[in-house]
Amino acid sequence: METSNLSVKDQEVLNDLLEKVKEQTSLFLGYPVSKDFNYQGLMDFLKYPMNNLGDPFVTSTYGVGSRELEKEVVQFFAELFRAPVDNWWGYVTNGGSEGNLYGLYLARELHPKGMVYYSEATHYSVQKNLHLLNMSNIVIRTQENGEIDYEDLEHTIRMNRHMPVIIMANIGTTMTEARDDVGKIKTILKRLAIQHYYIHADAALSGTYSALIEPRPAFDFEDGADSIAISGHKFFGSPMPCGVVIAKKSNRDRIARSVAYIGSVDTTITGSRNGHSPLFLWHTIKRLGIEGLKSRALHSLKVAEYTELKLKKLGISAWRNPNAITVNFPTPALGICKKWQLAAENGSSHIICMPNVTTQHIDLFITDLEAQIELVF
Ligand SMILES: *Cc1c(COP(=O)(O)O)cnc(C)c1O
């Protein structure tokens, strides 16, 4: 690494950190982050203060940015998620959490007296977002696999039928990658004759590849979602956290109007926005295309199937949700969790077979597990 004007000591600090990052990256199975990217071709952009401040679809007087590419990224995801033609909008966020905040913000502006329903397995950031937005909310039970309990949802909505319904649906929960079925949720709303509702899909984890697999899970705009958030650093992979949120343009316009009152089209959560992250997403879209992304998804599913099988062969009760790349199993010894950076919750852990994970990685992990098992018996 070349850095100018640093003392030898400070340079050493950087070198040490780089070594540590390299090492930690190589053994990494527990978090949903792809590492198989090469954005070397974009290095020169680091020389410039790229900032897409404001709405990507409204030009800004600040010209050093990547708005044009950001718009292409947004369009790609709007089409992938079957957003209504000529009625979509979105932007590149700092991650899935910001996209979820945006979805809830839109929902609140449309239904200020709405009640938010979300399952126990919902990402921890959602509760904070609800707190920030001061929205009334009710937690719904989950089924064994992490999917929302539709009976509990129906029962709870029925008791609050006088209030508009805002649903935060999980398209891949953090722990077990369970998908709430947006089609089933819509059926419930219909059955209860709910007139005013909004469905946001937290597709941070599995949004992108859910659109590419068969059978296609019910989660997108055609299935009934009003907005969808994904994380860009997960399935796509990027050196810094980023994400995309897609919403209906007509809904976004209502927010834009209310803020136009203070003399601005400040439609995004933050003012200054990362002008580099759209480049990474754009680069991956162009490099892989739909077909490349699809084979990436199929590779992950295959490795997940392999992992589940291997663990079962060891006598470990591993399991997976349908079409999930997350393999769940009882939390192994602490040393193994630390080495492979496995998260643990209530005695359960998982390996997430992101596109960079290969069967060789899994074999190494299995060898560690075997050694551990021998140690115990
Ligand atoms: C990762 C994740 C989030 C948060 O996304 P960030 O990009 O980390 O902000 C939200 N929900 C789910 C289900 C996730 O997996």
Short mmCIF file of C-alpha atoms and ligand atoms in Angstrom, two decimals:
data_model
loop_
_atom_site.label_atom_id
_atom_site.label_comp_id
_atom_site.label_asym_id
_atom_site.label_seq_id
_atom_site.Cartn_x
_atom_site.Cartn_y
_atom_site.Cartn_z
CA MET A 1 0.00 0.00 0.00
CA GLU A 2 1.34 3.42 -0.86
CA THR A 3 0.46 6.30 1.42
CA SER A 4 2.38 9.51 1.39
CA ASN A 5 3.29 11.75 4.32
CA LEU A 6 2.78 9.20 7.07
CA SER A 7 5.34 8.49 9.74
CA VAL A 8 6.90 5.02 9.73
CA LYS A 9 4.96 4.19 12.86
CA ASP A 10 1.63 5.26 11.43
CA GLN A 11 2.37 3.40 8.23
CA GLU A 12 2.94 0.30 10.33
CA VAL A 13 -0.45 0.73 11.95
CA LEU A 14 -2.03 0.70 8.51
CA ASN A 15 -0.01 -2.29 7.35
CA ASP A 16 -0.98 -4.25 10.44
CA LEU A 17 -4.63 -3.41 9.97
CA LEU A 18 -4.47 -4.50 6.34
CA GLU A 19 -2.98 -7.84 7.33
CA LYS A 20 -5.66 -8.34 9.92
CA VAL A 21 -8.44 -7.46 7.48
CA LYS A 22 -7.01 -9.90 4.93
CA GLU A 23 -6.84 -12.68 7.47
CA GLN A 24 -10.31 -12.04 8.87
CA THR A 25 -11.77 -11.91 5.38
CA SER A 26 -10.44 -15.33 4.41
CA LEU A 27 -12.23 -17.10 7.26
CA PHE A 28 -15.69 -15.77 7.08
CA LEU A 29 -18.81 -17.90 6.81
CA GLY A 30 -21.26 -16.44 9.27
CA TYR A 31 -22.23 -13.07 7.80
CA PRO A 32 -24.03 -12.35 4.55
CA VAL A 33 -21.28 -10.44 2.82
CA SER A 34 -19.82 -11.31 -0.59
CA LYS A 35 -16.08 -10.88 -0.91
CA ASP A 36 -15.51 -11.92 -4.48
CA PHE A 37 -15.40 -8.50 -6.06
CA ASN A 38 -12.70 -6.72 -7.93
CA TYR A 39 -13.34 -3.04 -8.44
CA GLN A 40 -9.77 -2.20 -9.34
CA GLY A 41 -11.07 -0.50 -12.48
CA LEU A 42 -12.84 2.06 -10.32
CA MET A 43 -9.82 3.02 -8.22
CA ASP A 44 -9.32 6.37 -9.93
CA PHE A 45 -12.71 7.54 -8.70
CA LEU A 46 -11.29 7.55 -5.16
CA LYS A 47 -9.42 10.68 -6.14
CA TYR A 48 -12.63 12.68 -6.34
CA PRO A 49 -15.22 13.91 -3.85
CA MET A 50 -18.13 12.04 -5.37
CA ASN A 51 -21.42 13.08 -3.81
CA ASN A 52 -24.92 12.47 -5.20
CA LEU A 53 -26.57 14.86 -2.82
CA GLY A 54 -30.33 15.14 -3.02
CA ASP A 55 -32.71 13.24 -5.27
CA PRO A 56 -30.97 11.16 -7.96
CA PHE A 57 -33.62 12.15 -10.51
CA VAL A 58 -33.32 15.89 -9.92
CA THR A 59 -30.11 17.49 -11.10
CA SER A 60 -28.03 19.25 -8.54
CA THR A 61 -25.70 22.19 -8.91
CA TYR A 62 -23.07 20.00 -7.28
CA GLY A 63 -21.70 18.22 -10.32
CA VAL A 64 -19.10 15.76 -8.99
CA GLY A 65 -21.16 12.61 -8.68
CA SER A 66 -22.52 9.47 -10.31
CA ARG A 67 -26.22 10.37 -10.65
CA GLU A 68 -26.53 9.01 -14.18
CA LEU A 69 -25.23 5.62 -13.12
CA GLU A 70 -27.25 5.68 -9.93
CA LYS A 71 -30.41 6.13 -12.02
CA GLU A 72 -29.45 3.08 -14.08
CA VAL A 73 -28.95 1.06 -10.90
CA VAL A 74 -32.35 2.14 -9.59
CA GLN A 75 -33.97 1.27 -12.91
CA PHE A 76 -32.34 -2.16 -12.89
CA PHE A 77 -33.80 -2.98 -9.49
CA ALA A 78 -37.18 -1.43 -10.29
CA GLU A 79 -37.46 -3.77 -13.27
CA LEU A 80 -36.08 -6.77 -11.37
CA PHE A 81 -38.70 -6.20 -8.67
CA ARG A 82 -41.48 -5.65 -11.24
CA ALA A 83 -42.30 -2.12 -10.10
CA PRO A 84 -45.20 -0.49 -11.98
CA VAL A 85 -43.93 0.90 -15.29
CA ASP A 86 -43.63 4.70 -15.09
CA ASN A 87 -44.42 4.69 -11.40
CA TRP A 88 -41.17 3.81 -9.69
CA TRP A 89 -38.51 5.77 -7.94
CA GLY A 90 -35.60 4.99 -5.67
CA TYR A 91 -32.04 5.74 -4.70
CA VAL A 92 -28.81 4.12 -3.60
CA THR A 93 -28.75 4.12 0.20
CA ASN A 94 -26.10 3.47 2.83
CA GLY A 95 -27.57 0.01 3.39
CA GLY A 96 -30.67 -2.05 4.03
CA SER A 97 -31.44 -0.27 7.30
CA GLU A 98 -31.75 3.10 5.58
CA GLY A 99 -33.97 1.56 2.91
CA ASN A 100 -36.22 0.13 5.61
CA LEU A 101 -36.33 3.50 7.35
CA TYR A 102 -37.34 5.08 4.06
CA GLY A 103 -40.11 2.54 3.45
CA LEU A 104 -41.53 3.11 6.92
CA TYR A 105 -41.24 6.89 6.49
CA LEU A 106 -43.26 6.75 3.27
CA ALA A 107 -45.82 4.50 4.97
CA ARG A 108 -46.16 6.93 7.85
CA GLU A 109 -46.62 9.93 5.56
CA LEU A 110 -49.37 8.04 3.70
CA HIS A 111 -50.99 6.58 6.83
CA PRO A 112 -50.10 8.74 9.84
CA LYS A 113 -52.49 6.75 12.02
CA GLY A 114 -51.35 3.37 10.80
CA MET A 115 -50.28 0.39 12.89
CA VAL A 116 -47.07 -1.38 11.93
CA TYR A 117 -46.96 -5.19 12.07
CA TYR A 118 -43.72 -7.12 11.90
CA SER A 119 -42.57 -10.52 13.05
CA GLU A 120 -40.33 -11.46 15.95
CA ALA A 121 -37.60 -12.44 13.51
CA THR A 122 -37.38 -8.93 12.05
CA HIS A 123 -33.95 -7.28 11.85
CA TYR A 124 -32.95 -5.38 14.98
CA SER A 125 -32.74 -2.06 13.10
CA VAL A 126 -36.48 -1.97 12.41
CA GLN A 127 -37.44 -1.42 16.04
CA LYS A 128 -35.05 1.52 16.19
CA ASN A 129 -36.52 2.92 12.99
CA LEU A 130 -40.04 2.64 14.41
CA HIS A 131 -38.85 4.44 17.49
CA LEU A 132 -37.29 7.22 15.42
CA LEU A 133 -40.50 7.61 13.43
CA ASN A 134 -42.67 7.27 16.52
CA MET A 135 -44.99 4.74 14.86
CA SER A 136 -47.37 2.45 16.74
CA ASN A 137 -46.38 -1.17 16.22
CA ILE A 138 -47.19 -4.74 17.17
CA VAL A 139 -44.84 -7.73 17.05
CA ILE A 140 -46.30 -10.87 15.45
CA ARG A 141 -45.24 -14.40 16.34
CA THR A 142 -43.05 -16.39 14.00
CA GLN A 143 -43.34 -19.99 12.95
CA GLU A 144 -40.61 -22.47 13.78
CA ASN A 145 -38.72 -21.63 10.57
CA GLY A 146 -38.67 -17.87 11.19
CA GLU A 147 -41.56 -17.02 8.83
CA ILE A 148 -44.35 -14.80 10.13
CA ASP A 149 -47.28 -16.64 11.75
CA TYR A 150 -50.11 -15.74 9.36
CA GLU A 151 -52.81 -16.77 11.84
CA ASP A 152 -51.43 -14.49 14.51
CA LEU A 153 -51.11 -11.72 11.93
CA GLU A 154 -54.72 -12.09 10.81
CA HIS A 155 -56.00 -12.29 14.36
CA THR A 156 -54.04 -9.20 15.43
CA ILE A 157 -55.06 -7.11 12.43
CA ARG A 158 -58.69 -8.10 13.01
CA MET A 159 -58.52 -6.63 16.50
CA ASN A 160 -57.25 -3.34 15.06
CA ARG A 161 -59.38 -3.20 11.93
CA HIS A 162 -60.12 0.48 12.38
CA MET A 163 -56.48 1.38 11.75
CA PRO A 164 -54.57 1.46 8.48
CA VAL A 165 -52.22 -1.52 8.21
CA ILE A 166 -48.49 -1.15 7.62
CA ILE A 167 -46.64 -4.43 7.11
CA MET A 168 -42.90 -4.88 7.36
CA ALA A 169 -42.39 -8.17 5.52
CA ASN A 170 -39.13 -10.08 5.81
CA ILE A 171 -37.69 -11.40 2.60
CA GLY A 172 -34.97 -13.45 4.22
CA THR A 173 -34.73 -13.07 8.00
CA THR A 174 -31.36 -12.42 9.58
CA MET A 175 -31.08 -15.72 11.42
CA THR A 176 -32.83 -18.34 9.25
CA GLU A 177 -33.46 -16.55 5.93
CA ALA A 178 -37.20 -17.14 6.16
CA ARG A 179 -39.38 -15.29 3.66
CA ASP A 180 -42.76 -13.85 4.60
CA ASP A 181 -45.17 -14.47 1.72
CA VAL A 182 -46.46 -11.09 0.49
CA GLY A 183 -49.18 -12.88 -1.49
CA LYS A 184 -50.53 -14.56 1.64
CA ILE A 185 -50.38 -11.26 3.53
CA LYS A 186 -52.42 -9.57 0.79
CA THR A 187 -55.01 -12.33 0.98
CA ILE A 188 -55.38 -11.66 4.71
CA LEU A 189 -55.82 -7.93 4.10
CA LYS A 190 -58.47 -8.67 1.49
CA ARG A 191 -60.30 -11.10 3.73
CA LEU A 192 -60.47 -8.48 6.46
CA ALA A 193 -61.54 -5.83 3.93
CA ILE A 194 -58.69 -3.53 4.95
CA GLN A 195 -58.89 -0.46 2.72
CA HIS A 196 -55.78 1.41 3.73
CA TYR A 197 -52.53 -0.48 3.87
CA TYR A 198 -48.88 -0.34 2.95
CA ILE A 199 -46.46 -3.24 2.55
CA HIS A 200 -42.72 -2.72 2.80
CA ALA A 201 -40.43 -5.64 1.97
CA ASP A 202 -37.19 -5.85 3.92
CA ALA A 203 -35.31 -7.76 1.24
CA ALA A 204 -31.88 -6.69 2.52
CA LEU A 205 -30.58 -10.23 2.56
CA SER A 206 -32.27 -12.15 -0.22
CA GLY A 207 -34.03 -9.57 -2.38
CA THR A 208 -31.76 -9.68 -5.38
CA TYR A 209 -31.59 -13.44 -5.84
CA SER A 210 -35.19 -14.04 -4.80
CA ALA A 211 -36.13 -12.42 -8.10
CA LEU A 212 -33.92 -14.86 -10.00
CA ILE A 213 -34.95 -18.26 -8.67
CA GLU A 214 -37.76 -20.70 -9.41
CA PRO A 215 -40.31 -20.86 -7.93
CA ARG A 216 -40.12 -17.11 -7.47
CA PRO A 217 -41.04 -16.21 -3.87
CA ALA A 218 -43.94 -13.72 -3.54
CA PHE A 219 -42.24 -10.53 -2.42
CA ASP A 220 -42.14 -7.85 -5.10
CA PHE A 221 -44.35 -5.04 -6.44
CA GLU A 222 -46.51 -7.36 -8.54
CA ASP A 223 -47.05 -9.51 -5.49
CA GLY A 224 -48.20 -6.48 -3.50
CA ALA A 225 -45.17 -4.68 -2.05
CA ASP A 226 -45.23 -0.87 -2.06
CA SER A 227 -41.52 -0.50 -1.42
CA ILE A 228 -38.50 -2.81 -1.25
CA ALA A 229 -35.10 -2.34 0.36
CA ILE A 230 -31.96 -4.35 -0.33
CA SER A 231 -28.36 -4.27 0.87
CA GLY A 232 -25.76 -3.85 -1.87
CA HIS A 233 -22.80 -5.21 0.08
CA LYS A 234 -24.47 -8.56 0.67
CA PHE A 235 -25.26 -10.55 -2.49
CA PHE A 236 -23.62 -8.08 -4.90
CA GLY A 237 -20.61 -7.32 -2.75
CA SER A 238 -18.98 -3.92 -2.31
CA PRO A 239 -16.05 -2.52 -0.34
CA MET A 240 -18.36 -0.24 1.64
CA PRO A 241 -21.89 -0.81 2.89
CA CYS A 242 -24.57 0.33 0.49
CA GLY A 243 -28.09 -0.55 -0.57
CA VAL A 244 -31.00 0.34 -2.80
CA VAL A 245 -34.56 1.33 -1.98
CA ILE A 246 -37.31 1.20 -4.60
CA ALA A 247 -40.69 2.83 -4.00
CA LYS A 248 -43.68 3.95 -6.02
CA LYS A 249 -43.02 7.35 -7.53
CA SER A 250 -46.54 8.56 -6.73
CA ASN A 251 -45.84 7.91 -3.03
CA ARG A 252 -42.45 9.57 -3.13
CA ASP A 253 -44.06 12.62 -4.78
CA ARG A 254 -46.26 13.11 -1.75
CA ILE A 255 -43.18 13.39 0.43
CA ALA A 256 -41.44 15.60 -2.10
CA ARG A 257 -44.44 17.92 -2.07
CA SER A 258 -44.48 18.23 1.66
CA VAL A 259 -40.80 19.13 1.70
CA ALA A 260 -41.02 21.41 -1.34
CA TYR A 261 -42.77 23.64 1.17
CA ILE A 262 -39.38 24.41 2.71
CA GLY A 263 -37.96 25.08 -0.72
CA SER A 264 -36.17 21.86 -1.61
CA VAL A 265 -36.66 18.44 -3.19
CA ASP A 266 -34.98 16.71 -0.30
CA THR A 267 -36.45 13.26 -0.94
CA THR A 268 -33.68 11.11 0.53
CA ILE A 269 -32.92 10.38 4.19
CA THR A 270 -29.44 11.86 4.19
CA GLY A 271 -28.36 15.06 2.46
CA SER A 272 -24.90 14.23 1.15
CA ARG A 273 -24.93 10.75 -0.35
CA ASN A 274 -22.13 8.37 -1.26
CA GLY A 275 -21.28 8.94 -4.90
CA HIS A 276 -18.94 5.95 -5.05
CA SER A 277 -21.29 3.16 -4.02
CA PRO A 278 -23.53 3.46 -7.12
CA LEU A 279 -20.38 2.78 -9.16
CA PHE A 280 -19.85 -0.58 -7.47
CA LEU A 281 -23.44 -1.65 -8.01
CA TRP A 282 -23.43 -0.44 -11.59
CA HIS A 283 -20.14 -2.25 -12.25
CA THR A 284 -21.57 -5.56 -11.00
CA ILE A 285 -24.81 -5.17 -12.95
CA LYS A 286 -22.90 -4.47 -16.17
CA ARG A 287 -20.28 -7.16 -15.59
CA LEU A 288 -22.64 -9.99 -14.67
CA GLY A 289 -26.00 -9.10 -16.21
CA ILE A 290 -29.12 -11.02 -15.24
CA GLU A 291 -27.65 -14.33 -16.39
CA GLY A 292 -24.46 -13.87 -14.39
CA LEU A 293 -26.41 -12.90 -11.29
CA LYS A 294 -28.65 -15.91 -11.75
CA SER A 295 -25.74 -18.35 -11.94
CA ARG A 296 -24.32 -16.64 -8.87
CA ALA A 297 -27.57 -17.40 -7.06
CA LEU A 298 -27.64 -21.01 -8.26
CA HIS A 299 -24.03 -21.49 -7.15
CA SER A 300 -24.94 -20.27 -3.65
CA LEU A 301 -27.94 -22.59 -3.48
CA LYS A 302 -25.79 -25.53 -4.54
CA VAL A 303 -23.14 -24.82 -1.91
CA ALA A 304 -25.90 -24.45 0.70
CA GLU A 305 -27.31 -27.85 -0.26
CA TYR A 306 -23.81 -29.32 0.00
CA THR A 307 -23.26 -27.73 3.42
CA GLU A 308 -26.55 -29.04 4.78
CA LEU A 309 -25.73 -32.54 3.57
CA LYS A 310 -22.20 -32.52 4.96
CA LEU A 311 -23.39 -31.36 8.38
CA LYS A 312 -26.12 -33.98 8.46
CA LYS A 313 -23.52 -36.64 7.65
CA LEU A 314 -21.70 -35.58 10.81
CA GLY A 315 -24.89 -36.20 12.72
CA ILE A 316 -25.60 -32.49 13.14
CA SER A 317 -29.25 -31.46 12.82
CA ALA A 318 -28.77 -28.92 10.04
CA TRP A 319 -31.73 -27.45 8.17
CA ARG A 320 -32.56 -24.81 5.58
CA ASN A 321 -35.62 -22.87 4.48
CA PRO A 322 -36.78 -23.58 0.91
CA ASN A 323 -34.47 -21.91 -1.61
CA ALA A 324 -32.31 -20.41 1.12
CA ILE A 325 -28.53 -20.05 1.12
CA THR A 326 -28.47 -19.96 4.94
CA VAL A 327 -27.79 -23.30 6.64
CA ASN A 328 -28.89 -23.47 10.30
CA PHE A 329 -27.45 -25.76 12.97
CA PRO A 330 -26.86 -25.86 16.72
CA THR A 331 -24.11 -23.45 17.77
CA PRO A 332 -20.73 -25.27 17.74
CA ALA A 333 -17.82 -24.75 20.16
CA LEU A 334 -16.74 -21.18 20.86
CA GLY A 335 -13.38 -21.64 19.14
CA ILE A 336 -15.08 -22.58 15.89
CA CYS A 337 -17.56 -19.70 16.11
CA LYS A 338 -14.69 -17.28 16.63
CA LYS A 339 -12.51 -18.67 13.86
CA TRP A 340 -15.29 -18.71 11.26
CA GLN A 341 -17.13 -15.66 12.63
CA LEU A 342 -20.40 -17.45 13.22
CA ALA A 343 -23.22 -15.52 14.85
CA ALA A 344 -25.18 -17.27 17.59
CA GLU A 345 -28.70 -16.67 18.89
CA ASN A 346 -30.61 -18.91 21.29
CA GLY A 347 -28.25 -21.81 20.69
CA SER A 348 -28.56 -21.62 16.94
CA SER A 349 -25.94 -20.58 14.38
CA HIS A 350 -25.71 -20.48 10.62
CA ILE A 351 -23.45 -20.49 7.62
CA ILE A 352 -24.50 -18.15 4.86
CA CYS A 353 -23.35 -19.48 1.51
CA MET A 354 -22.68 -16.16 -0.16
CA PRO A 355 -21.51 -16.36 -3.79
CA ASN A 356 -17.83 -16.36 -2.82
CA VAL A 357 -18.23 -19.40 -0.55
CA THR A 358 -17.08 -22.63 -2.22
CA THR A 359 -17.34 -26.29 -1.26
CA GLN A 360 -13.62 -26.09 -0.39
CA HIS A 361 -14.41 -23.54 2.33
CA ILE A 362 -17.13 -25.81 3.63
CA ASP A 363 -14.76 -28.81 3.65
CA LEU A 364 -12.26 -26.85 5.76
CA PHE A 365 -15.01 -25.89 8.16
CA ILE A 366 -16.23 -29.49 8.35
CA THR A 367 -12.69 -30.66 9.12
CA ASP A 368 -12.60 -28.23 12.06
CA LEU A 369 -15.96 -29.50 13.25
CA GLU A 370 -14.84 -33.12 13.00
CA ALA A 371 -11.73 -32.39 15.05
CA GLN A 372 -13.92 -30.70 17.64
CA ILE A 373 -16.31 -33.62 17.79
CA GLU A 374 -13.42 -36.07 18.27
CA LEU A 375 -12.14 -33.87 21.07
CA VAL A 376 -15.44 -34.09 22.89
CA PHE A 377 -15.99 -37.82 22.63
C1 LIG B 1 -28.59 -6.91 6.70
C2 LIG B 1 -30.02 -6.79 6.98
C3 LIG B 1 -30.60 -5.55 7.28
C4 LIG B 1 -29.79 -4.29 7.46
O1 LIG B 1 -29.13 -3.96 6.34
P1 LIG B 1 -27.78 -3.09 6.42
O2 LIG B 1 -27.37 -3.08 5.00
O3 LIG B 1 -26.85 -3.82 7.33
O4 LIG B 1 -28.16 -1.76 6.93
C5 LIG B 1 -31.96 -5.49 7.48
N1 LIG B 1 -32.71 -6.59 7.39
C6 LIG B 1 -32.19 -7.80 7.10
C7 LIG B 1 -33.09 -8.98 7.00
C8 LIG B 1 -30.83 -7.94 6.88
O5 LIG B 1 -30.32 -9.14 6.61
#
